[in-house]
Amino acid sequence: MKKLVEIKDVCKIYNPGENEVRALNHVNLTIGENEFVAIIGQSGSGKSTLMNMIGCLDIPTSGKYYLHGKDVSHMSDDEQSDIRNEEIGFIFQGFNLIQSLTAMENVELPLIYRGIGKRERDRLAEVALNSVGLEKRKNHRPNEMSGGQQQRVAIARAIAQAPPILLADEPTGNLDSSSSKEIIKIIKRLYREGRTVIVITHDSGIAKQAKRIITISDGEIQSDIINPDYKED
Amino acid sequence: MGTIGEYIKSAIASIKNNKGRSFLTMLGIIIGIAAVLTILVIGDGLKAEASGQMSSLETTTIDISIDLSKTDKCFTPANMDAIEQSMNCIYGLSPQITLYGTGKGRKATYSIYLTGGSDVLSHSGSNKILYGRYFTRDDVEASNNVCVISETAAINLFGYVNAIGETIEITSEDMTSEFTVVGVRENTSLDKSYATQVDDKPVLTGDIPYTAAAQAYNYDVNSLFTDVKAYLHEDNKDIAMSKMKSVVENVTGLRGEDAVKVTASYGMDESTKNILSVVTIVIALIASISLIVGGIGVMNIMIVSVTERTREIGIRKSLGARTSSILVQFLAEAAILTFTGGVFGIVLGLFFAKMLCTGIGFTFIVNPILVIIVVGISISVGLFFGIYPANRASKLNPIDALRSE
Ligand SMILES: Nc1ncnc2c1ncn2[C@@H]1O[C@H](COP(=O)(O)OP(=O)(O)OP(=O)(O)O)[C@@H](O)[C@H]1O
Ligand SMILES: [Mg+2]
């Protein structure tokens, strides 16, 4: 199995000095290609911090992070931007869509930063929106859509990027159970299509559908197991 | 470059999303640009007006006078000839004598003001001969009763412009003489200011040989003139100035008697124009204070906009926007705001300038380069005052930005 994410002895310390917070404490973690990982843990345990690290939104205070074998722990802001654009698709709890843009325009955004021309962008965005069942909502703005639909736009945006890694931080945290099911279905499909999917969740029901479950507490990895209940479906 | 187009598009979109606020921001720029442009256009009008009024003096002249308290010598046709011989760098000399009276033409009778001089009087203004010719040195020497009259004079006296060959009967006090029209020239500013002088009727103007004028009054041209004007070529006025006094003293035999006075009189020359330009620029600078205030308004709104859109910036960064992408987007937003404001400002400024020019009576001249410069200024104001907020936006940390509400 090829290594995609390799985290070595990473610490993340907020407010170093007086009342410092060790959000990540000597974490070691390796994730390969085409894995389906759930990260669970209590509130404040460091899940989001870990995800930001994996997603190159943040750099570690100490330790090393290799993505595709490349050391990304000391990259400049712009280099990190480029890596995020090429390698990472984010799905956030709060959807993170730009309110003034339509579904299409939101999906095209990362492609603009990649320098892809209008025509190809339109094509990719359309394919992505179709694949999450939103062909009829292309020209709607986020405030004209339900939470589940908004989250599907966010997923379509990640799909259009075609990144090797999909990072989902509480993707269903703001959704009702039927929308949640739909989102999880799409996420699982993306895994089956060959991507590595990392889902952070409070919901043990969701975690149980992942192939590998990592539990963290107080910034440390407590357990890292292959899910015995995992079912291909 | 395609990507820059995208950033500009998103800048336009965000301006449209906040129409009211965008307009208020622009208002400062609109007023500033309008004020600056109005002043510059009126300044141009002022310059045109001033140089128009002075155009009759455009040729540089030297006034030469003989002090009668020191000598009884004066200028005569002979010594003026001699001076001209030794001063080949000038057009020539002309004394001045005025013949004022009533002029009777075939059609009507008007008050008329005739300037008597030599043929070089033709260099005194920029007004051109429309028909016929100016009178010549031969006319002067032969005291021919010929005249060159203004367009207005021709129309009023004879009913048509090309009045060559017509005669005017001039009556002044108890003498009467007839003059043949040999030329018709463009009106001068004098004609304009004489337009409604006597009983709402114009006073007409024309030029005649000084010898003919003297003859009409029965004066002797050899004892008449203590003042003459030398008309100079623009190019060698300095040489002429330096030589004139000694040449006149030599020719008239007045060397060492301190009786000859030489004064230069310049028309609307470069330094006068420069002064007008400086005045215009100073007023424009004062007006541009409002432009600075407008620019600060832009900066203020941009800062609010950045703060409001922190989350959007975070989202863009998480999707791969580089520092420069965000910078360009916000700079474009500021520049588009001020550019649009500038365009409105130009329209408004030209409107005000037109109104004021009409009101004051200036010609309304719009220099296209001025308009281009003003557009440039308005964009620069946006870029200059947009840099700080745009820079602030581009440096936001994506995690903090995403977390903000
Ligand atoms: N910018 C920050 N400055 C200071 N402390 C921070 C910052 N971000 C996170 N922390 C702290 O780091 C720890 C881990 O936070 P993190 O957001 O990773 O938790 P989490 O596991 O995602 O929690 P939740 O399930 O509630 O989202 C927390 O104690 C939090 O208070
Ligand atoms: Mg979290």
XYZ file of C-alpha atoms and ligand atoms in Angstrom:
670
model
C 0.000 0.000 0.000
C 1.396 3.403 -1.023
C 1.691 6.001 1.695
C -0.352 9.106 1.094
C -0.333 10.809 4.472
C 2.573 10.295 6.800
C 2.547 12.196 10.083
C 5.613 11.795 12.252
C 5.741 12.884 15.870
C 3.647 15.969 15.219
C 2.769 18.408 18.002
C 0.509 21.403 17.673
C 0.666 23.859 20.517
C -1.628 26.876 20.722
C -0.648 29.891 22.815
C 2.841 28.624 23.667
C 3.923 29.782 27.146
C 1.581 30.470 30.080
C -1.717 28.733 29.224
C -0.634 26.696 26.285
C -2.923 24.128 24.675
C -1.415 20.963 23.292
C -4.003 20.272 20.608
C -1.844 17.492 19.143
C 0.687 15.688 21.259
C 3.315 13.564 19.464
C 0.944 12.122 16.906
C 2.133 9.437 14.482
C -0.201 8.402 11.716
C 0.052 6.866 8.270
C -2.808 6.722 5.786
C -2.499 4.985 2.434
C -4.190 5.384 -0.906
C -7.870 4.520 -1.137
C -8.595 4.228 2.558
C -11.807 5.081 4.365
C -10.914 6.438 7.791
C -13.142 7.768 10.542
C -11.616 9.919 13.262
C -13.614 10.066 16.447
C -13.057 11.617 19.831
C -14.552 13.951 22.338
C -15.067 17.626 21.745
C -11.786 19.456 22.076
C -9.754 16.291 21.640
C -7.918 17.701 18.593
C -9.808 16.170 15.665
C -10.208 19.379 13.717
C -6.641 20.380 14.460
C -5.482 17.079 12.997
C -7.663 17.562 9.962
C -6.372 21.081 9.368
C -2.884 19.649 9.535
C -3.659 16.891 7.017
C -5.431 19.431 4.825
C -2.418 21.765 4.773
C -4.453 24.543 6.337
C -2.044 24.588 9.237
C 1.545 23.603 9.916
C 2.767 21.608 12.914
C 4.605 23.238 15.800
C 7.027 20.320 15.690
C 7.328 17.038 13.836
C 7.039 16.233 10.148
C 4.206 15.777 7.720
C 4.791 14.100 4.367
C 2.091 14.199 1.738
C 2.817 11.961 -1.234
C 6.293 11.640 0.219
C 6.816 15.393 0.060
C 7.602 17.315 3.229
C 4.839 19.875 3.563
C 5.420 20.851 7.183
C 7.401 23.983 6.418
C 5.819 25.233 3.259
C 5.016 28.846 2.476
C 1.408 30.029 2.390
C 1.257 29.979 -1.394
C 2.790 26.505 -1.634
C 0.187 25.284 0.849
C -2.530 26.915 -1.258
C -1.344 25.043 -4.326
C -1.258 21.712 -2.444
C -4.800 22.246 -1.138
C -5.973 23.079 -4.601
C -4.506 19.927 -6.158
C -4.608 17.330 -3.408
C -7.351 18.081 -0.908
C -11.109 18.248 -1.136
C -12.720 19.692 1.988
C -16.213 19.016 3.242
C -17.007 21.108 6.292
C -19.768 20.959 8.842
C -20.843 24.494 7.878
C -20.708 23.760 4.106
C -18.471 26.773 3.494
C -20.108 27.937 0.322
C -19.826 31.531 -0.832
C -23.289 33.022 -0.415
C -23.102 35.431 -3.323
C -22.212 32.737 -5.844
C -24.478 30.167 -7.489
C -23.968 26.417 -7.051
C -22.097 26.299 -10.372
C -19.856 29.194 -9.486
C -19.074 27.707 -6.096
C -18.098 24.403 -7.682
C -15.929 26.172 -10.249
C -14.019 28.195 -7.657
C -11.103 25.793 -7.047
C -10.811 25.270 -10.795
C -10.439 29.019 -11.311
C -7.508 29.020 -8.909
C -6.049 26.128 -10.854
C -6.205 28.256 -13.993
C -8.640 26.070 -15.909
C -10.531 27.777 -18.734
C -14.197 28.656 -18.537
C -15.435 25.930 -20.861
C -13.638 23.067 -19.157
C -14.702 24.465 -15.784
C -18.320 24.487 -16.826
C -18.072 20.922 -18.014
C -16.380 19.631 -14.854
C -18.780 21.539 -12.600
C -21.770 20.213 -14.443
C -20.570 16.613 -14.216
C -19.872 17.046 -10.512
C -23.265 18.611 -9.766
C -25.014 15.881 -11.749
C -23.194 13.203 -9.794
C -24.680 14.515 -6.534
C -28.127 14.878 -8.085
C -28.237 18.693 -8.277
C -28.619 19.200 -12.017
C -31.715 21.316 -11.336
C -30.036 23.566 -8.770
C -27.065 24.750 -10.809
C -28.030 28.397 -10.792
C -29.344 28.567 -7.250
C -27.541 30.394 -4.528
C -26.822 28.686 -1.194
C -29.618 30.528 0.634
C -32.097 29.086 -1.849
C -31.156 25.503 -0.958
C -31.674 23.118 1.951
C -28.769 22.139 4.191
C -28.480 18.745 2.534
C -28.408 20.352 -0.900
C -25.795 22.849 0.211
C -23.612 20.076 1.527
C -23.988 18.258 -1.778
C -22.805 21.398 -3.576
C -19.772 21.400 -1.293
C -19.158 17.733 -2.148
C -19.566 18.479 -5.848
C -16.944 21.167 -5.436
C -14.562 18.596 -3.973
C -15.453 16.100 -6.717
C -14.706 18.648 -9.439
C -11.253 19.158 -7.964
C -10.649 15.393 -8.315
C -8.256 15.330 -5.364
C -6.694 12.123 -4.012
C -7.809 13.013 -0.465
C -11.261 13.972 0.743
C -11.400 15.516 4.218
C -14.802 15.745 5.865
C -15.113 17.475 9.242
C -18.509 16.579 10.724
C -20.089 16.589 7.252
C -23.508 15.721 8.653
C -23.295 17.793 11.829
C -25.848 20.303 10.600
C -28.154 17.897 8.792
C -31.222 15.807 9.606
C -30.991 12.039 9.453
C -32.294 11.519 5.916
C -29.968 14.182 4.448
C -27.156 12.663 6.494
C -27.753 9.258 4.986
C -27.627 10.716 1.503
C -24.355 12.530 2.196
C -22.761 9.442 3.695
C -23.851 7.461 0.649
C -22.096 9.887 -1.646
C -18.978 9.922 0.511
C -18.821 6.120 0.443
C -19.204 6.168 -3.316
C -16.261 8.523 -3.619
C -14.215 6.094 -1.540
C -15.209 3.206 -3.793
C -14.172 5.270 -6.813
C -10.630 5.170 -5.454
C -10.168 8.208 -3.228
C -8.924 8.318 0.303
C -11.713 9.572 2.515
C -11.138 10.842 6.047
C -14.269 11.628 8.043
C -14.330 13.296 11.429
C -17.480 12.522 13.317
C -19.244 12.377 16.643
C -21.752 9.956 15.232
C -20.806 6.346 16.004
C -23.325 5.234 13.367
C -21.240 6.963 10.732
C -17.934 5.838 12.190
C -19.077 2.232 12.037
C -19.408 2.481 8.255
C -15.706 3.340 7.852
C -13.039 0.760 7.235
C -10.626 2.120 9.773
C -11.459 3.968 12.984
C -9.004 6.227 14.790
C -9.878 7.494 18.219
C -8.090 10.496 19.659
C -8.303 12.023 23.064
C -6.416 14.966 24.510
C -4.408 15.343 21.339
C -3.130 11.786 21.342
C -4.120 8.777 19.294
C -5.756 6.330 21.632
C -6.672 3.589 19.231
C -6.334 2.924 15.526
C -8.298 -0.141 14.446
C -9.675 -1.858 11.380
C -13.433 -1.735 11.800
C -14.643 -5.281 12.515
C -18.192 -4.300 11.539
C -17.226 -2.887 8.127
C -19.489 -4.021 5.292
C -18.970 -3.500 1.574
C -22.289 -2.569 0.089
C -4.223 36.378 -17.721
C -7.480 34.484 -17.954
C -7.492 34.155 -14.195
C -7.186 37.908 -13.709
C -10.362 38.208 -15.753
C -12.014 35.868 -13.250
C -10.869 37.973 -10.294
C -12.217 41.083 -11.974
C -15.506 39.297 -12.558
C -15.804 38.345 -8.922
C -14.907 41.911 -7.966
C -17.729 43.226 -10.151
C -20.101 40.648 -8.674
C -19.343 41.777 -5.151
C -19.788 45.439 -6.089
C -23.183 44.565 -7.545
C -24.115 42.630 -4.432
C -23.727 45.795 -2.401
C -25.195 48.376 -4.751
C -26.154 50.946 -2.149
C -22.879 50.842 -0.324
C -20.880 50.800 -3.549
C -22.680 53.918 -4.702
C -22.019 55.776 -1.449
C -18.367 54.843 -1.721
C -18.270 56.077 -5.270
C -19.937 59.334 -4.315
C -16.736 60.620 -2.743
C -14.805 59.824 -5.881
C -17.522 61.239 -8.110
C -17.457 64.567 -6.277
C -13.682 64.684 -6.165
C -13.208 63.908 -9.835
C -16.012 66.258 -10.852
C -14.440 69.095 -8.843
C -10.968 68.551 -10.246
C -12.184 68.249 -13.810
C -14.441 71.302 -13.594
C -11.558 73.392 -12.379
C -9.138 72.129 -14.996
C -11.604 72.713 -17.834
C -12.418 76.211 -16.584
C -8.686 76.809 -16.250
C -8.266 75.906 -19.915
C -11.127 78.236 -20.787
C -9.496 81.014 -18.774
C -6.206 80.497 -20.573
C -7.916 80.543 -23.958
C -9.829 83.676 -22.995
C -6.749 85.463 -21.701
C -4.634 84.632 -24.722
C -7.517 85.598 -27.020
C -7.749 89.031 -25.405
C -4.044 89.539 -25.725
C -3.723 88.172 -29.218
C -3.608 91.663 -30.672
C -0.434 92.184 -28.707
C 1.047 88.883 -29.599
C 3.975 90.252 -31.542
C 6.613 91.544 -29.250
C 7.202 95.228 -29.633
C 9.634 97.834 -28.386
C 8.369 101.265 -27.496
C 10.884 103.950 -28.276
C 10.293 107.478 -27.083
C 12.178 110.726 -27.193
C 12.009 112.883 -24.102
C 10.790 116.301 -25.251
C 12.117 118.035 -22.171
C 15.667 117.124 -23.208
C 15.579 117.802 -26.939
C 13.319 119.106 -29.663
C 14.262 116.328 -32.073
C 11.654 113.798 -33.000
C 11.023 110.866 -35.318
C 10.712 111.627 -38.999
C 10.107 109.388 -41.997
C 13.781 109.840 -42.846
C 15.285 108.853 -39.504
C 12.802 105.997 -39.077
C 14.020 104.699 -42.440
C 17.603 104.987 -41.280
C 16.860 103.086 -38.066
C 15.181 100.322 -40.024
C 18.254 100.118 -42.278
C 20.549 99.451 -39.311
C 18.116 97.097 -37.601
C 17.446 94.404 -40.152
C 16.380 92.049 -37.382
C 13.022 93.838 -36.951
C 9.968 94.027 -39.170
C 10.094 97.774 -39.017
C 8.974 100.876 -37.140
C 5.571 102.446 -36.970
C 4.438 105.654 -35.326
C 0.840 105.848 -34.248
C -1.772 108.485 -34.906
C -5.498 108.054 -34.565
C -8.175 109.386 -36.830
C -11.560 109.340 -35.109
C -14.750 110.574 -36.682
C -17.736 109.476 -38.661
C -17.325 107.227 -41.632
C -19.862 107.358 -44.405
C -20.147 104.349 -46.674
C -22.538 103.617 -49.475
C -24.978 102.001 -47.131
C -24.681 103.774 -43.818
C -22.731 106.107 -41.556
C -21.030 105.007 -38.344
C -18.478 106.235 -35.854
C -15.086 105.039 -37.019
C -11.713 104.695 -35.330
C -8.796 104.559 -37.743
C -5.285 103.728 -36.620
C -2.619 105.444 -38.615
C 0.700 103.626 -38.844
C 3.261 102.312 -41.255
C 2.870 99.117 -43.227
C 4.476 97.113 -40.356
C 1.304 97.736 -38.356
C 0.123 94.616 -40.176
C 2.242 92.656 -37.684
C 0.423 94.039 -34.682
C -2.188 91.307 -34.421
C -2.858 87.774 -35.454
C -5.945 88.777 -37.430
C -5.623 87.950 -41.123
C -6.431 89.821 -44.310
C -9.634 88.328 -45.765
C -9.820 90.291 -49.021
C -7.423 92.592 -50.826
C -4.118 93.564 -49.207
C -2.598 95.565 -46.433
C -1.337 99.014 -47.419
C 2.304 99.099 -48.468
C 5.388 101.180 -47.833
C 4.685 102.892 -51.145
C 1.211 103.866 -49.889
C 2.856 105.267 -46.777
C 5.468 107.211 -48.661
C 2.956 108.589 -51.131
C 0.417 109.466 -48.387
C -2.224 107.504 -50.271
C -5.722 107.725 -48.844
C -6.161 103.965 -48.586
C -7.493 101.925 -45.709
C -7.779 98.376 -44.413
C -11.038 97.910 -42.521
C -12.483 95.201 -40.339
C -15.059 92.691 -41.465
C -17.691 94.368 -39.285
C -16.850 97.760 -40.755
C -17.232 96.460 -44.316
C -20.586 94.871 -43.596
C -21.963 97.903 -41.768
C -20.747 100.520 -44.217
C -21.328 98.683 -47.477
C -23.536 95.724 -46.685
C -20.975 93.100 -47.808
C -17.572 91.906 -46.754
C -15.563 92.117 -49.960
C -15.663 95.923 -50.073
C -12.405 96.386 -51.999
C -12.526 99.547 -54.102
C -15.310 101.205 -52.119
C -14.765 104.667 -50.651
C -15.372 105.888 -47.116
C -15.909 109.520 -46.440
C -14.358 110.375 -43.089
C -15.440 113.476 -41.258
C -13.594 114.578 -38.159
C -14.348 118.002 -36.714
C -14.085 120.401 -39.643
C -12.152 118.251 -42.062
C -13.407 115.633 -44.486
C -11.418 113.215 -46.598
C -12.067 110.095 -48.626
C -10.329 106.770 -48.229
C -10.350 103.863 -50.649
C -10.695 100.389 -49.171
C -7.767 98.207 -50.275
C -8.160 95.410 -47.730
C -10.610 93.790 -45.341
C -9.258 92.006 -42.282
C -10.640 89.712 -39.622
C -12.204 91.343 -36.600
C -9.951 91.888 -33.596
C -10.822 91.929 -29.927
C -11.101 95.685 -30.356
C -14.009 95.153 -32.743
C -15.643 92.917 -30.173
C -15.293 95.462 -27.380
C -16.493 98.243 -29.681
C -19.501 96.212 -30.754
C -22.089 98.392 -28.967
C -20.273 101.570 -28.092
C -22.313 104.510 -29.354
C -26.116 104.400 -29.113
C -25.929 100.628 -29.266
C -24.215 100.906 -32.617
C -20.695 99.594 -33.151
C -17.660 101.782 -33.498
C -15.898 100.554 -36.629
C -12.151 100.122 -36.944
C -9.565 100.231 -39.660
C -5.911 100.979 -40.380
C -4.544 103.754 -42.625
C -1.052 105.021 -43.495
C 0.094 107.509 -40.837
C 1.059 109.909 -43.607
C -2.512 109.941 -44.861
C -3.829 110.532 -41.342
C -1.404 113.412 -40.830
C -2.409 114.868 -44.150
C -6.090 114.709 -43.226
C -5.369 116.803 -40.127
C -2.882 118.954 -41.973
C -0.032 117.911 -39.706
C 3.646 117.817 -40.631
C 4.984 114.253 -40.309
C 8.452 115.632 -39.662
C 7.563 117.205 -36.336
C 4.781 114.962 -35.141
C 6.133 111.783 -33.546
C 7.981 111.400 -30.282
C 6.974 107.787 -29.874
C 7.303 104.873 -32.255
C 6.890 101.169 -31.924
C 9.337 98.637 -33.344
C 7.761 95.330 -34.363
C 10.084 92.377 -33.764
C 10.482 88.885 -35.081
C 9.750 86.483 -32.247
C 13.147 84.812 -32.757
C 15.558 87.689 -32.311
C 13.870 89.983 -29.852
C 16.850 89.807 -27.488
C 19.290 91.019 -30.143
C 16.876 93.775 -31.144
C 16.439 94.877 -27.538
C 20.165 95.122 -26.970
C 20.892 97.101 -30.156
C 17.871 99.367 -30.355
C 18.829 102.120 -27.969
C 22.257 102.838 -29.394
C 21.025 102.647 -32.983
C 18.293 105.195 -32.266
C 20.730 107.475 -30.427
C 23.185 107.308 -33.321
C 20.642 107.928 -36.043
C 18.902 110.798 -34.266
C 22.144 112.296 -33.005
C 21.035 112.078 -29.401
C 23.997 110.069 -28.084
C 24.851 110.916 -24.513
C 21.824 113.131 -23.971
C 19.776 110.504 -22.162
C 16.741 111.491 -24.186
C 15.898 108.117 -25.736
C 13.843 105.665 -23.736
C 13.385 102.072 -24.851
C 10.809 99.735 -23.252
C 9.874 96.312 -24.343
C 6.255 95.298 -24.319
C 5.518 91.658 -24.524
C 2.310 90.038 -25.548
C 0.871 86.927 -23.975
C 4.183 85.151 -23.691
C 5.181 81.875 -22.107
C 5.591 83.266 -18.615
C 2.029 84.619 -18.541
C 0.719 81.293 -19.749
C 2.825 79.563 -17.114
C 1.380 81.721 -14.361
C -2.143 80.820 -15.488
C -1.178 77.134 -15.536
C 0.270 77.356 -12.051
C -2.881 79.038 -10.758
C -5.019 76.316 -12.357
C -2.848 73.571 -10.926
C -2.925 75.058 -7.440
C -6.719 75.253 -7.493
C -6.882 71.726 -8.883
C -4.657 70.541 -6.049
C -7.011 72.111 -3.545
C -9.910 70.378 -5.287
C -8.024 67.101 -5.217
C -8.222 67.156 -1.421
C -11.788 65.994 -1.929
C -10.356 63.211 -4.051
C -8.157 62.160 -1.145
C -11.143 62.241 1.177
C -13.002 60.108 -1.366
C -10.061 57.722 -1.485
C -10.090 57.364 2.287
C -13.799 56.578 1.985
C -12.916 53.805 -0.439
C -10.303 52.486 1.955
C -12.777 52.570 4.817
C -15.423 50.658 2.892
C -12.865 48.154 1.678
C -11.790 47.480 5.251
C -15.415 46.894 6.222
C -15.813 44.690 3.185
C -12.756 42.623 4.088
C -13.970 42.207 7.651
C -17.426 41.226 6.493
C -16.081 38.762 4.004
C -13.421 37.183 6.174
C -15.191 33.853 5.918
C -15.375 34.112 2.133
C -11.663 34.807 2.041
C -11.092 31.735 4.241
C -13.162 29.586 1.890
C -11.294 30.871 -1.139
C -7.969 30.199 0.532
C -8.971 26.698 1.603
C -9.771 25.984 -2.040
C -6.351 27.078 -3.201
C -6.473 30.864 -3.604
C -2.992 32.289 -3.295
C -2.145 35.499 -1.491
C -1.875 37.264 -4.828
C -5.289 36.009 -5.998
C -7.015 37.587 -3.011
C -4.923 40.725 -3.351
C -5.828 41.139 -7.012
C -9.509 40.491 -6.320
C -9.751 43.211 -3.685
C -7.550 45.660 -5.562
C -9.695 45.138 -8.647
C -12.753 45.820 -6.542
C -11.317 49.113 -5.303
C -10.083 50.140 -8.751
C -13.406 49.311 -10.411
C -15.266 51.303 -7.756
C -13.118 54.363 -8.274
C -12.993 53.937 -12.053
C -16.785 53.843 -12.231
C -16.924 56.774 -9.832
C -14.419 58.511 -12.067
C -16.576 58.037 -15.148
C -19.622 59.470 -13.385
C -17.403 62.233 -12.013
C -16.226 63.126 -15.503
C -19.763 63.354 -16.798
C -20.760 65.511 -13.834
C -17.591 67.604 -14.043
C -18.047 68.297 -17.750
C -21.649 69.231 -17.073
C -20.671 71.744 -14.380
C -17.777 73.067 -16.437
C -20.086 73.572 -19.401
C -22.600 75.423 -17.241
C -19.975 77.629 -15.624
C -18.166 78.337 -18.900
C -21.437 79.360 -20.497
C -22.244 81.486 -17.455
C -18.897 83.294 -17.391
C -18.629 83.474 -21.155
C -15.535 81.281 -21.579
C -15.174 78.902 -24.459
C -15.822 75.335 -23.314
C -12.741 73.394 -24.338
C -12.255 69.756 -23.330
C -8.802 68.400 -23.799
C -9.179 64.618 -24.315
C -5.800 64.020 -22.718
C -7.129 65.708 -19.593
C -10.018 63.242 -19.498
C -7.661 60.300 -19.916
C -5.456 61.626 -17.127
C -8.459 62.076 -14.834
C -9.560 58.482 -15.487
C -6.015 57.392 -14.701
C -6.087 59.372 -11.462
C -9.362 57.809 -10.367
C -8.028 54.290 -10.937
C -4.818 55.151 -9.105
C -6.785 56.462 -6.140
C -8.540 53.087 -5.957
C -5.303 51.145 -6.218
C -3.521 53.353 -3.708
C -6.241 53.305 -1.070
C -7.151 49.695 -1.855
C -3.696 48.346 -1.153
C -3.946 48.387 2.611
C -7.288 46.546 2.922
C -6.477 44.189 0.047
C -3.181 43.321 1.635
C -4.906 42.726 4.930
C -7.380 40.393 3.225
C -4.729 38.432 1.396
C -2.676 37.823 4.542
C -5.569 36.312 6.516
C -4.862 32.923 7.991
C -7.338 30.482 6.397
C -8.211 28.648 9.625
C -8.979 31.823 11.537
C -10.855 33.158 8.535
C -12.962 30.003 8.219
C -13.826 30.057 11.886
C -15.163 33.619 11.759
C -18.859 34.175 11.392
N -6.774 28.882 17.424
C -6.746 28.282 18.609
N -6.186 28.900 19.666
C -6.150 28.320 20.859
N -6.615 27.093 21.105
C -7.178 26.406 20.106
C -7.283 26.956 18.808
N -7.888 26.063 17.991
C -8.160 24.998 18.758
N -7.731 25.187 20.037
C -7.813 24.234 21.109
O -7.238 23.024 20.674
C -7.972 21.935 21.168
C -8.424 21.061 20.023
O -9.369 21.736 19.247
P -10.096 21.082 18.013
O -10.856 22.114 17.335
O -9.085 20.302 17.231
O -11.088 20.056 18.726
P -12.147 19.074 18.080
O -11.745 17.747 18.428
O -12.290 19.357 16.632
O -13.457 19.477 18.834
P -14.961 19.493 18.311
O -15.402 18.085 18.251
O -15.690 20.267 19.326
O -14.934 20.170 16.979
C -9.161 22.522 21.944
O -8.834 22.462 23.326
C -9.238 23.911 21.489
O -9.671 24.735 22.526
Mg -13.835 20.121 15.375
